[in-house]
């Protein structure tokens, strides 16, 4: 602590919580919705934990009024949710499906009725399967115009009522898991393709933002980046260099493009030498510069500690998707960096390091480098939760986690960082892409599991009442 007193949260601070369409809605074939790449992927045996799908998820599509009523009861100031592209455009483009539009229209109106600020995520990974089939989805330049057209449809439909927008959720994650680790659709391992896909996604992001300026001149828009600030494992210069490499290749590669419309220099030259740098046109560069966001959305879960990796060193290691502590492995890029276990941090059962100070560090790095306000668009703890006999869920571990991260935000505010809001992940329990329903994040427990039938009943956890008080007191009572 370097201050006697911390800055107060601004009155306008967006105390929020978040979700994503595929993880909550269910109703995967209802009211004209088309199939997304996730609807297809989860049907391939062995891809998700116990074969879980989002066919029903937590049935938000049918229970959204009940869910919004719970948000209102909590006093939530903002709710971040995503729109399923396939509900609006079952084939990814063409005629808009009025029922898809109506669903989100009603949801937005209901939120506003309760003074809850809607934060709309345009894309949270559920690409229309039709676009994947037609031209490879993000693998083709054609995605740029289809994405922009989809985004413009949303701007025109909801821009009169929705101020805050998130373009792409965690571009670094959906492209990495989709094209490097083959753990998300379309399940490839192709480094060159990974960088090309990212380039198209960045151009699509910028083009949508440029269009937003014309269609929603008073709105605020930005991407949500999965930011894991990097630490060196030791003070050996080789490890410091590895950390610089990782920060540039794993973070600046995206954030520099969002904030400045430019690729970082060392990373570009390294990737060119490896023969994997993307093909970029002059027009692309102009588009990147024309679509600078209003804020950097940050999804923060953990930091990453790295060390020197020899040329014949570690590449891709195993992820822990079982909830059995200590089952994840180091990953890295030979000659550049590899991850290391940080002995100073506790981890969750999924081996995610718990590091609130890392959030403060990350916020300061963004503030200093880009000068942009930050919206924390996700932060939370995924754990096994237990329902007591009397129906109570005593998730003190989640309260401790969130409290420590909120203090870190307050410290960052005191440091001068402009943080405009905090969305926890998540409001209700929901489907974790690869970990099924057992890895829970919500303030509201949902009786849904991977096996057997469940009644999808909503139960308020202890953390629900805790966050309610935090909001009521504008962060004074933690
Ligand atoms: C983020 C995503 O990566 O982390 C969410 O935006 C996701 O969609 C969340 O659910 C937590 O990840 P996981 O793997 O624990 O569900």
mmCIF file with all atom_site columns, C-alpha atoms and ligand atoms in Angstrom, residues 20 23 80 124-125 169-170 173 226 299 301 350 352 378 382 425 430-435 439 441, ligand 1:
data_model
loop_
_atom_site.group_PDB
_atom_site.id
_atom_site.type_symbol
_atom_site.label_atom_id
_atom_site.label_alt_id
_atom_site.label_comp_id
_atom_site.label_asym_id
_atom_site.label_entity_id
_atom_site.label_seq_id
_atom_site.pdbx_PDB_ins_code
_atom_site.Cartn_x
_atom_site.Cartn_y
_atom_site.Cartn_z
_atom_site.occupancy
_atom_site.B_iso_or_equiv
_atom_site.pdbx_formal_charge
_atom_site.auth_seq_id
_atom_site.auth_comp_id
_atom_site.auth_asym_id
_atom_site.auth_atom_id
_atom_site.pdbx_PDB_model_num
ATOM   1  C CA . UNK A 1 20  ? -22.282 -14.821 -22.998 1.00 0.00 ? 20  UNK A CA 1
ATOM   2  C CA . UNK A 1 23  ? -23.111 -20.144 -22.163 1.00 0.00 ? 23  UNK A CA 1
ATOM   3  C CA . UNK A 1 80  ? -22.843 -7.338  -20.009 1.00 0.00 ? 80  UNK A CA 1
ATOM   4  C CA . UNK A 1 124 ? -18.534 -13.958 -27.984 1.00 0.00 ? 124 UNK A CA 1
ATOM   5  C CA . UNK A 1 125 ? -17.241 -16.867 -30.077 1.00 0.00 ? 125 UNK A CA 1
ATOM   6  C CA . UNK A 1 169 ? -14.598 -10.978 -26.787 1.00 0.00 ? 169 UNK A CA 1
ATOM   7  C CA . UNK A 1 170 ? -11.049 -12.205 -26.210 1.00 0.00 ? 170 UNK A CA 1
ATOM   8  C CA . UNK A 1 173 ? -8.307  -16.632 -26.815 1.00 0.00 ? 173 UNK A CA 1
ATOM   9  C CA . UNK A 1 226 ? -7.977  -11.400 -22.129 1.00 0.00 ? 226 UNK A CA 1
ATOM   10 C CA . UNK A 1 299 ? -10.999 -9.704  -18.960 1.00 0.00 ? 299 UNK A CA 1
ATOM   11 C CA . UNK A 1 301 ? -8.264  -13.739 -14.415 1.00 0.00 ? 301 UNK A CA 1
ATOM   12 C CA . UNK A 1 350 ? -8.160  -25.323 -12.291 1.00 0.00 ? 350 UNK A CA 1
ATOM   13 C CA . UNK A 1 352 ? -5.495  -20.401 -12.407 1.00 0.00 ? 352 UNK A CA 1
ATOM   14 C CA . UNK A 1 378 ? -14.719 -9.987  -16.771 1.00 0.00 ? 378 UNK A CA 1
ATOM   15 C CA . UNK A 1 382 ? -14.536 -20.593 -11.149 1.00 0.00 ? 382 UNK A CA 1
ATOM   16 C CA . UNK A 1 425 ? -17.883 -13.208 -14.382 1.00 0.00 ? 425 UNK A CA 1
ATOM   17 C CA . UNK A 1 430 ? -23.330 -20.910 -16.718 1.00 0.00 ? 430 UNK A CA 1
ATOM   18 C CA . UNK A 1 431 ? -21.697 -23.380 -19.037 1.00 0.00 ? 431 UNK A CA 1
ATOM   19 C CA . UNK A 1 432 ? -17.910 -23.247 -18.945 1.00 0.00 ? 432 UNK A CA 1
ATOM   20 C CA . UNK A 1 433 ? -16.849 -23.989 -22.549 1.00 0.00 ? 433 UNK A CA 1
ATOM   21 C CA . UNK A 1 434 ? -14.541 -26.884 -21.786 1.00 0.00 ? 434 UNK A CA 1
ATOM   22 C CA . UNK A 1 435 ? -15.300 -27.534 -18.126 1.00 0.00 ? 435 UNK A CA 1
ATOM   23 C CA . UNK A 1 439 ? -16.895 -24.974 -12.793 1.00 0.00 ? 439 UNK A CA 1
ATOM   24 C CA . UNK A 1 441 ? -18.720 -18.526 -11.430 1.00 0.00 ? 441 UNK A CA 1
HETATM 25 C C1 . LIG B 2 .   ? -13.249 -15.983 -20.521 1.00 0.00 ? 1   LIG B C1 1
HETATM 26 C C2 . LIG B 2 .   ? -14.434 -16.056 -21.434 1.00 0.00 ? 1   LIG B C2 1
HETATM 27 O O1 . LIG B 2 .   ? -12.172 -16.501 -21.201 1.00 0.00 ? 1   LIG B O1 1
HETATM 28 O O2 . LIG B 2 .   ? -13.248 -16.720 -19.364 1.00 0.00 ? 1   LIG B O2 1
HETATM 29 C C3 . LIG B 2 .   ? -15.675 -16.667 -20.824 1.00 0.00 ? 1   LIG B C3 1
HETATM 30 O O3 . LIG B 2 .   ? -14.718 -14.819 -22.005 1.00 0.00 ? 1   LIG B O3 1
HETATM 31 C C4 . LIG B 2 .   ? -15.262 -17.842 -19.973 1.00 0.00 ? 1   LIG B C4 1
HETATM 32 O O4 . LIG B 2 .   ? -16.571 -16.991 -21.837 1.00 0.00 ? 1   LIG B O4 1
HETATM 33 C C5 . LIG B 2 .   ? -14.410 -17.320 -18.838 1.00 0.00 ? 1   LIG B C5 1
HETATM 34 O O5 . LIG B 2 .   ? -16.309 -18.628 -19.505 1.00 0.00 ? 1   LIG B O5 1
HETATM 35 C C6 . LIG B 2 .   ? -13.982 -18.376 -17.852 1.00 0.00 ? 1   LIG B C6 1
HETATM 36 O O6 . LIG B 2 .   ? -13.335 -19.410 -18.505 1.00 0.00 ? 1   LIG B O6 1
HETATM 37 P P1 . LIG B 2 .   ? -13.645 -20.909 -18.162 1.00 0.00 ? 1   LIG B P1 1
HETATM 38 O O7 . LIG B 2 .   ? -12.788 -21.704 -19.071 1.00 0.00 ? 1   LIG B O7 1
HETATM 39 O O8 . LIG B 2 .   ? -13.280 -21.105 -16.745 1.00 0.00 ? 1   LIG B O8 1
HETATM 40 O O9 . LIG B 2 .   ? -15.114 -21.063 -18.410 1.00 0.00 ? 1   LIG B O9 1
#
